[in-house]
Coordinates of C-alpha atoms in Angstrom, one line a residue:
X22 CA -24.0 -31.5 -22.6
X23 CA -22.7 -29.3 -19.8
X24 CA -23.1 -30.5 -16.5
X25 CA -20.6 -29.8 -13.0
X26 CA -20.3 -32.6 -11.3
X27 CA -18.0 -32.7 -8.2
X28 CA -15.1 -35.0 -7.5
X29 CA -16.8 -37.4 -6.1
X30 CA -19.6 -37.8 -8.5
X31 CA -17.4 -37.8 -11.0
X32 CA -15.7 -40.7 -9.9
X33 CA -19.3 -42.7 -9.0
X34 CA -20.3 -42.2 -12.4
X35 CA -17.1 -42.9 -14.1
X36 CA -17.3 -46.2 -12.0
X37 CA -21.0 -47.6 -13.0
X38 CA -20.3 -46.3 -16.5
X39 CA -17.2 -49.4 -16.2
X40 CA -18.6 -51.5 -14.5
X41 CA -21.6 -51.6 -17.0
X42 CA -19.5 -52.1 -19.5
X43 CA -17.5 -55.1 -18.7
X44 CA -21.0 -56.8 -17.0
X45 CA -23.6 -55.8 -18.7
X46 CA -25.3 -55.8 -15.8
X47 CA -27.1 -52.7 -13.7
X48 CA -25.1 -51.9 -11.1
X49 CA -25.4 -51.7 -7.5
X50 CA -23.7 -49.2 -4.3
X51 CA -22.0 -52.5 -3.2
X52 CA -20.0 -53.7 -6.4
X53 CA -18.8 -50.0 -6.8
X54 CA -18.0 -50.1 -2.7
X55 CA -16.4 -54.0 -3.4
X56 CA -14.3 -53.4 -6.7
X57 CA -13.3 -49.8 -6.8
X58 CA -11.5 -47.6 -4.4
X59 CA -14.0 -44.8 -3.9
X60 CA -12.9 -43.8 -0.6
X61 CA -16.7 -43.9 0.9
X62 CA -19.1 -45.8 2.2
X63 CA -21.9 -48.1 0.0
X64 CA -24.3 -45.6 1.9
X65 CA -22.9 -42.6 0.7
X66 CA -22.3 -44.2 -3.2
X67 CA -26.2 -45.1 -2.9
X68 CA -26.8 -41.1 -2.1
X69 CA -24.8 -40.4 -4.9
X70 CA -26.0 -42.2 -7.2
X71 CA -29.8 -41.1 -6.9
X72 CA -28.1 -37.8 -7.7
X73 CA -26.9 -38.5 -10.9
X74 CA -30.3 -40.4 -11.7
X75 CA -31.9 -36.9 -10.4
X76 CA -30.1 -35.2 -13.1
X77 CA -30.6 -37.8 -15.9
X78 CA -26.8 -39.3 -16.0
X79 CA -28.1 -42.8 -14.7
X80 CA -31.5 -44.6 -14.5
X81 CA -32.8 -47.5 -13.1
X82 CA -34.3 -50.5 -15.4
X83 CA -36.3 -52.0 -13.0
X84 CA -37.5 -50.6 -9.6
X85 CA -35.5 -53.5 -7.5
X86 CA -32.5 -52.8 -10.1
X87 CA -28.8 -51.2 -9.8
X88 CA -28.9 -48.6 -12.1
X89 CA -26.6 -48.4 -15.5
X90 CA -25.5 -45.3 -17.2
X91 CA -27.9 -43.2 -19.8
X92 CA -26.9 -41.9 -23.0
X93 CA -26.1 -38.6 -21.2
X94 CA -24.1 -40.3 -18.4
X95 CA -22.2 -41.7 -21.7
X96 CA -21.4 -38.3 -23.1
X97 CA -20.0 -36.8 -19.8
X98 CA -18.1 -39.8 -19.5
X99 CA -16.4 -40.0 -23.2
X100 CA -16.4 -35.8 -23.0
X101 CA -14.7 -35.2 -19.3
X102 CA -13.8 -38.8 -17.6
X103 CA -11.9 -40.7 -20.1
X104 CA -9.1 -40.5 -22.6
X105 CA -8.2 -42.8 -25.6
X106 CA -6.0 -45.8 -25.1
X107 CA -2.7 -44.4 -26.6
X108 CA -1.2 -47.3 -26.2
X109 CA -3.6 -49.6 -28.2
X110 CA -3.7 -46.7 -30.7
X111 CA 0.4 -47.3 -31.0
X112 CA -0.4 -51.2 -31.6
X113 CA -3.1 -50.4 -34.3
X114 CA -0.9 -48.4 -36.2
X115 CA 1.9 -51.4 -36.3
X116 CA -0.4 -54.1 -37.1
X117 CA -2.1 -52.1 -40.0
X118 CA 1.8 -51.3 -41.2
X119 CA 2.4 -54.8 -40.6
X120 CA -0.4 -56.5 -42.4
X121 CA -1.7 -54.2 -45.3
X122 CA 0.4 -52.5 -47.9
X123 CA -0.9 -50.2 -50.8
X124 CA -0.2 -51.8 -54.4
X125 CA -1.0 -49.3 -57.4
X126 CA -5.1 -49.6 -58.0
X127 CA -5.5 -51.7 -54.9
X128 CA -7.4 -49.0 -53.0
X129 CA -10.5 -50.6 -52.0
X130 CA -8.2 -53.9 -50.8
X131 CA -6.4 -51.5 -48.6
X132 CA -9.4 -50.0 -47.2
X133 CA -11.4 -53.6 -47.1
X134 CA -8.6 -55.0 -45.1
X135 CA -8.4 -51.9 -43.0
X136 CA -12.3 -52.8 -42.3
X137 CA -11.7 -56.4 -41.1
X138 CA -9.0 -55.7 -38.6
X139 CA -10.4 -53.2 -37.2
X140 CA -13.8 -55.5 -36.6
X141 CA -12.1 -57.6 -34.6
X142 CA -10.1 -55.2 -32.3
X143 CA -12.9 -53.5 -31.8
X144 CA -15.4 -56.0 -31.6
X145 CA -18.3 -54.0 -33.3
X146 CA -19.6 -53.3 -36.6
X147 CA -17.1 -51.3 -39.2
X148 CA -17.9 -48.5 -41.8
X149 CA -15.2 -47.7 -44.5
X150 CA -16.4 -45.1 -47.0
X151 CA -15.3 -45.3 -50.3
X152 CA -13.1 -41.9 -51.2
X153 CA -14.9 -38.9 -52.8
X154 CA -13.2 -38.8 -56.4
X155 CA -14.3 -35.5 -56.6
X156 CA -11.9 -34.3 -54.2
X157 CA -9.2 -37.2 -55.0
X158 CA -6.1 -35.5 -57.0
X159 CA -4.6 -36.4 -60.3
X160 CA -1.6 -38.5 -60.2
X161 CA -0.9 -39.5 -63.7
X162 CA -3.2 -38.7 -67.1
X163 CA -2.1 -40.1 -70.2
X164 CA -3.7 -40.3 -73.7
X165 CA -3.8 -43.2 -75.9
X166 CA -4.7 -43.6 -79.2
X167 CA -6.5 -46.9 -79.1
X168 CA -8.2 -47.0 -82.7
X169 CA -8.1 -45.0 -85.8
X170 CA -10.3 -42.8 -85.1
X171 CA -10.1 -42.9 -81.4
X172 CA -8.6 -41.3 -78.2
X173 CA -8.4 -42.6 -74.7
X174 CA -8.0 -40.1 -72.2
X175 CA -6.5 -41.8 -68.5
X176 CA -6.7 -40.3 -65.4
X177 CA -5.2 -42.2 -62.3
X178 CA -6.0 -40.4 -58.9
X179 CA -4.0 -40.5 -56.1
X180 CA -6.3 -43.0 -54.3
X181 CA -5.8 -44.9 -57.0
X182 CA -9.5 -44.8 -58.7
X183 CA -9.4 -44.8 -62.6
X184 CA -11.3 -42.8 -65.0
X185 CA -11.3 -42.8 -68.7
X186 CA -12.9 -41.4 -71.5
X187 CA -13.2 -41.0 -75.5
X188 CA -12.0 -38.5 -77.9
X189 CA -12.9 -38.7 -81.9
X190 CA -9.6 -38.1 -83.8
X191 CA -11.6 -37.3 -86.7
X192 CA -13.0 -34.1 -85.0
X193 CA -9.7 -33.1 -83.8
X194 CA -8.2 -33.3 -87.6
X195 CA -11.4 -31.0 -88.4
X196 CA -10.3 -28.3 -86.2
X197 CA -6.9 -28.6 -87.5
X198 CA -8.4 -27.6 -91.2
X199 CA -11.2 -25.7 -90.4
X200 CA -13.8 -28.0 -91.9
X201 CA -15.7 -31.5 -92.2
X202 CA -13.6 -34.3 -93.9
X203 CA -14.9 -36.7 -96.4
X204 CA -15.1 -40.3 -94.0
X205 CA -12.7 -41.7 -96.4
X206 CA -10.0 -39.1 -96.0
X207 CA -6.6 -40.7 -94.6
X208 CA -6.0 -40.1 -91.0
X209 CA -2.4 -38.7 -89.8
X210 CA 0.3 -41.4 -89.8
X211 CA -0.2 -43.4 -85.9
X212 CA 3.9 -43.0 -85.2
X213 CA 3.0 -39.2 -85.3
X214 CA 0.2 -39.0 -83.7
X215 CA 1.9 -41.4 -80.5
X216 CA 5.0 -39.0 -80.5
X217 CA 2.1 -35.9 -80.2
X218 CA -0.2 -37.6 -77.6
X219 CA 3.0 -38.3 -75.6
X220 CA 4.0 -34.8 -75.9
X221 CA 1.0 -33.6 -74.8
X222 CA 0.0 -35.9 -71.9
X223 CA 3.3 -34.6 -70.2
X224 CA 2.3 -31.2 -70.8
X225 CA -1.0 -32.1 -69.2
X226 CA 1.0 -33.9 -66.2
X227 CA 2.8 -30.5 -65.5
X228 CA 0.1 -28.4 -65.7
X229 CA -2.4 -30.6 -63.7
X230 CA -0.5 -32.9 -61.5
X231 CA -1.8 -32.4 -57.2
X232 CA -4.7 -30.6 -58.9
X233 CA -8.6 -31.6 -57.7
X234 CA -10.6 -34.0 -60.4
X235 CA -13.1 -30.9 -60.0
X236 CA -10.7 -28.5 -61.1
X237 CA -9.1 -30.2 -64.2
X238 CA -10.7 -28.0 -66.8
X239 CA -9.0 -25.1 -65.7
X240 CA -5.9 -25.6 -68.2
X241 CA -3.5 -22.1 -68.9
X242 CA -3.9 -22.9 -72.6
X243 CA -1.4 -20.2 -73.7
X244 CA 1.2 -22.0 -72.6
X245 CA 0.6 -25.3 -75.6
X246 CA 2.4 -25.1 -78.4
X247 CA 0.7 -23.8 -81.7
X248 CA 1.5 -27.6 -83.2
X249 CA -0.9 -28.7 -80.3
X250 CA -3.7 -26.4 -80.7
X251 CA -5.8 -28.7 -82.4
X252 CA -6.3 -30.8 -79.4
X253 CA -7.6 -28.1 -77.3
X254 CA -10.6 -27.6 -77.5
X255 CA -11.4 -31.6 -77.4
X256 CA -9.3 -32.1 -74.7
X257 CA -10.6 -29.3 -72.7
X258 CA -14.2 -30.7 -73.5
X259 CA -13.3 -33.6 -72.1
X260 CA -11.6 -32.3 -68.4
X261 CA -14.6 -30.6 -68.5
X262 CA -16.5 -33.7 -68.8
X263 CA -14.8 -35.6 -66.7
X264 CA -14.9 -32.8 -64.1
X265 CA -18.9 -32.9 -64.3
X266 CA -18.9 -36.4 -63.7
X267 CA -17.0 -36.8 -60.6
X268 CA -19.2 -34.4 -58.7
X269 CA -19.4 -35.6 -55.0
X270 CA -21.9 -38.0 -54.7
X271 CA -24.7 -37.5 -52.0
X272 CA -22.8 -40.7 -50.5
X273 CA -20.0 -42.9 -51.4
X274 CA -20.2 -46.6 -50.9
X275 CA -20.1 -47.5 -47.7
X276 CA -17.5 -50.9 -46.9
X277 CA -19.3 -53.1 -44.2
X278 CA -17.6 -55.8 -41.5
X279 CA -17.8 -56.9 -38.1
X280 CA -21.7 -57.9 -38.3
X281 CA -21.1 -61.3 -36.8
X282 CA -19.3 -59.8 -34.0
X283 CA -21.8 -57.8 -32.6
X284 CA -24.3 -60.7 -32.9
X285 CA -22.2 -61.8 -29.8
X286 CA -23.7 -59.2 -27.6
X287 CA -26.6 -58.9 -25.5
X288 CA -27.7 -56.0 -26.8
X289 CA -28.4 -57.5 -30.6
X290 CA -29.6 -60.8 -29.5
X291 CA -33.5 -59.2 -30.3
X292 CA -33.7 -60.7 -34.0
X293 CA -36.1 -57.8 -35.6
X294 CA -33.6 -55.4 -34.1
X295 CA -30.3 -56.9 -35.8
X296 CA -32.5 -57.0 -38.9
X297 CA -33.8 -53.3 -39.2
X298 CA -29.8 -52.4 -38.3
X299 CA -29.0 -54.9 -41.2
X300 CA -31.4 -53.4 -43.8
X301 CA -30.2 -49.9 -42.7
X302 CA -26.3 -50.9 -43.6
X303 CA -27.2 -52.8 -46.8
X304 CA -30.2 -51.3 -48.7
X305 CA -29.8 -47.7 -46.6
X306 CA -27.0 -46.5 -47.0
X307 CA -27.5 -43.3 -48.3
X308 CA -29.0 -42.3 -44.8
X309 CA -26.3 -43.9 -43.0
X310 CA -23.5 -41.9 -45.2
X311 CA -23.7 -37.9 -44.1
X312 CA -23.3 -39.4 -40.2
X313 CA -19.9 -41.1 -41.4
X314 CA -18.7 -38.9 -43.4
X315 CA -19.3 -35.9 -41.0
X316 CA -15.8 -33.3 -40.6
X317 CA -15.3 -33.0 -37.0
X318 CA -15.6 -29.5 -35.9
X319 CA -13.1 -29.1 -33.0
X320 CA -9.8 -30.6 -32.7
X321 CA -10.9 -33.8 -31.0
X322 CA -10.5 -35.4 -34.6
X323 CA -13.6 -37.9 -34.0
X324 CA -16.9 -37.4 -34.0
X325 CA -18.6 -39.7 -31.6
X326 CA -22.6 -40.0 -31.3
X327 CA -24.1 -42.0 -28.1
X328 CA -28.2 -43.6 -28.6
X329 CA -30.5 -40.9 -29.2
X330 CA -28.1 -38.3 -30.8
X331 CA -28.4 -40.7 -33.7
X332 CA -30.7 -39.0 -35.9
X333 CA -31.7 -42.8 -37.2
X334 CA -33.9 -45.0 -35.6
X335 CA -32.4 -48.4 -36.1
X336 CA -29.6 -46.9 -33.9
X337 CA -30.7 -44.7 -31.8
X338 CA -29.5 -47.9 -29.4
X339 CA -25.7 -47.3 -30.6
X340 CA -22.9 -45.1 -30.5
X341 CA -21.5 -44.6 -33.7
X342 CA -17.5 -43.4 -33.5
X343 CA -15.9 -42.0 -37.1
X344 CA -13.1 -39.7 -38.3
X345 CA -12.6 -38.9 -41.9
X346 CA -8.8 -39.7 -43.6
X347 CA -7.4 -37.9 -46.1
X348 CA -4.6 -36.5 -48.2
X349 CA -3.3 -33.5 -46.4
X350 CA -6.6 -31.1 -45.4
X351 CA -9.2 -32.3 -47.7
X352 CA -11.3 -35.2 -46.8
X353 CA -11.8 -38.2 -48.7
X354 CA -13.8 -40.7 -46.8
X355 CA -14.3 -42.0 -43.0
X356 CA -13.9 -44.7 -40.8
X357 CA -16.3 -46.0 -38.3
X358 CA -17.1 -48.4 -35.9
X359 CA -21.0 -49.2 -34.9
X360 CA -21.4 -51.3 -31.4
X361 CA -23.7 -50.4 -28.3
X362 CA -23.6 -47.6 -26.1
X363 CA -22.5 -50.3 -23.7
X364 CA -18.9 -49.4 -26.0
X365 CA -15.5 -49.6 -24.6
X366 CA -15.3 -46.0 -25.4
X367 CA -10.9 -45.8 -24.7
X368 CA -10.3 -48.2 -27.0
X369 CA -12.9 -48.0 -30.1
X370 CA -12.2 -43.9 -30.1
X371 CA -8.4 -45.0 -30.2
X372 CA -8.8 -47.4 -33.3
X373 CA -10.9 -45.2 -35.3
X374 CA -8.2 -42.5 -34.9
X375 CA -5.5 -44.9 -35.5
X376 CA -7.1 -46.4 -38.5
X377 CA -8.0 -43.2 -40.1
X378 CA -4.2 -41.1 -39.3
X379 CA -2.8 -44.6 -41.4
X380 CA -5.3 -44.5 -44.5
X381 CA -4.3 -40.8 -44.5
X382 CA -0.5 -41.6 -44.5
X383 CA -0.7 -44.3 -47.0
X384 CA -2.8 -42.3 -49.5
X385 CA -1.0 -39.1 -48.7
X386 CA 2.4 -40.7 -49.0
X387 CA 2.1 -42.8 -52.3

C-alpha cells in the first residue's frame, strides 16, 4: 500500500501504532500529547488523527473510543516507519550459537529447539518447516550389502535426512551373464563384492557429491569402469527411484511452539477463536504451508502479512512474519512467527531473520 503521508502524520501514526502495542488499549490525542514529543498540541493530534481514519490507516472501536491502528495503518508502519531491532537480532544469533549445536542426523532437534527459543523471545506462536528433501543435496551415499542377495543403497543429505533403498544382487549377477540364474546358483564371494561396492560408492561420491536429490540420476556412466558395468543399470534404476520419490511435497511438516504464550494475550482469550487457530496448525496444515514457505520477492528477506492479507480465515486477525533458510540460494524450509497484529513488529521481524540466516549457516556450513 502506497500512501504520502507528511511529517507530521507520520509521526502521529507511528505513535498510536506504539502506543497500541504496549497497551492494548485505543488510544486517545492526550496520551500521544502526554507520552511522546510530537511537538503539537492534543488539538492538532486529534485533527490529525481523523485524517488518517479518513484514509483508512486508523479507526475507532467504539464511537466514545481513542482509535487504534488498522491493518493498513500496520503495513505503512512495518513498510516506511520502522526498522528491525539490529541489536536484538545480534543477541538472537549468540543465544542460538550458544544453546543449539548440529550433531550428524539431529536435524529436526536443531530446528525443534530453534522453534522453542524463538517462542519465547518472541512471545507468539512459531512455525519451523521441515526441509524440502527434494532440494536438500547429497552428502554421503554408500552401498551395503546387507544379505545375500541384497543391496542397500544410503543416501545422507546435507540436512541430515536419510534415505535408503533395495537392490537384488541376483539381478545384477544376471546382467553380468546375460541371462536368468538357476535360484540355487552360488552368489560371488561377499569379501569381493564389499571391495566392489566400496569401489563404487566412492565413484558415486565424486560424481554426485553437492548434487540435488532430484538430479541424482543423471550419472556420466562412461566414466565406470567396465568391471562395474553390471551395476549400472540397477543402480541407475534406483537414483532414479529415489529421485521420483523425493519430489517436493505440496507441504513439508510444519514444527509448532509458543501456543501457550499467545494464550497470554488479549486478543486469544475468545476460546472458539484459539480453537479454529488450533485446528488450522494441527489438522490444517497443508493450507498453512505455501504462506510459510513463501520466497520473498524483494531484498527485504521477510515476508510479512498483517490481518486480512491472510488469505485464511482463522488468521485474518494475525500477522504472520517468515523467511525461508537455506543452503546457499536454494530454499529449504522457513521460519515463522504467528501473534496479533497488535505485534512488536522491530523485534519479531528481527528474530525471524536472525533465526533463519543461523539455520542457513549451520546447514550450509556442516
Amino acid at each position: 500500500m502506497q500512501v504520502n503521508l507528511n511529517n507530521r502524520h507520520q509521526h502521529i501514526l507511528w505513535a498510536t501504532v506504539r502506543h497500541y502495542i504496549a497497551t492494548a488499549e485505543p488510544v486517545g490525542s492526550k496520551s500521544l500529547a502526554e507520552e511522546y514529543n510530537l511537538s503539537v498540541s492534543p488539538a492538532t493530534i486529534r485533527t490529525g488523527m481523523s485524517f488518517l481514519e479518513k484514509i483508512g490507516l486508523l479507526y475507532q472501536p467504539h464511537t466514545s473510543a481513542g482509535r487504534v491502528p488498522s491493518d493498513s495503518g500496520y503495513r505503512i508502519y512495518v513498510d516506511q516507519l520502522m526498522k528491525p531491532s539490529e541489536t536484538l537480532a545480534f543477541e538472537v544469533e549468540e543465544l542460538l550459537q550458544k544453546q543449539l549445536n548440529l550433531p550428524e542426523s539431529r536435524l529436526e532437534a536443531l530446528l525443534q529447539g530453534s522453534a522453542q527459543i524463538l517462542a519465547t523471545l518472541s512471545g507468539y506462536i512459531t512455525l519451523v518447516t521441515m526441509p524440502q528433501t527434494a532440494t536438500a543435496k547429497l552428502r554421503h551415499l554408500q552401498l551395503v550389502q546387507v544379505e545375500a542377495e541384497k543391496i542397500m543403497l544410503i543416501v545422507v543429505t546435507n540436512t541430515y535426512e536419510t534415505q535408503s533403498l533395495m537392490m537384488d544382487l541376483r539381478a545384477v549377477n544376471q546382467k553380468k551373464h546375460g541371462k536368468d540364474l538357476p535360484e540355487n546358483s552360488v552368489l560371488p564371494d561377499p569379501e569381493d563384492i564389499d571391495r566392489e561396492l566400496q569401489i563404487l560408492s566412492n565413484f558415486l561420491n565424486s560424481q554426485l557429491r553437492g548434487r540435488a536429490i532430484g538430479e541424482l540420476s543423471s550419472l556420466d556412466w562412461t566414466e565406470l569402469d567396465r568391471e562395474f558395468e553390471k551395476y549400472a543399470e540397477s543402480i541407475k534404476n534406483l537414483l532414479e527411484s529415489l529421485a521420483l520419490r523425493c519430489q517436493t511435497p505440496e507441504y513439508t511438516r510444519i514444527l509448532i511452539s509458543g501456543i501457550a504464550e499467545v494464550l497470554r494475550l488479549p486478543e486469544f482469550s475468545k476460546m472458539q477463536q484459539v480453537q479454529t487457530i488450533i485446528q488450522l496448525l494441527e489438522e490444517e496444515q497443508e493450507q498453512l504451508w505455501p504462506l510459510i514457505f513463501e520466497v520473498p520477492s524483494t531484498d527485504n528477506q521477510v515476508t510479512v502479512r498483517i490481518g486480512s492479507e491472510n488469505p485464511l480465515e482463522p488468521i485474518q486477525g494475525c500477522a504472520l512474519i517468515s523467511a525461508t533458510y537455506g543452503n546457499g540460494i536454494t530454499p529449504l524450509g522457513s521460519v515463522g512467527v504467528l501473534g496479533p497484529t497488535r505485534m512488536v513488529y522491530e523485534n519479531a521481524i528481527a528474530i525471524v531473520k536472525s533465526t533463519a540466516d543461523f539455520l542457513s549457516e549451520a546447514i550450509g556450513g556442516s
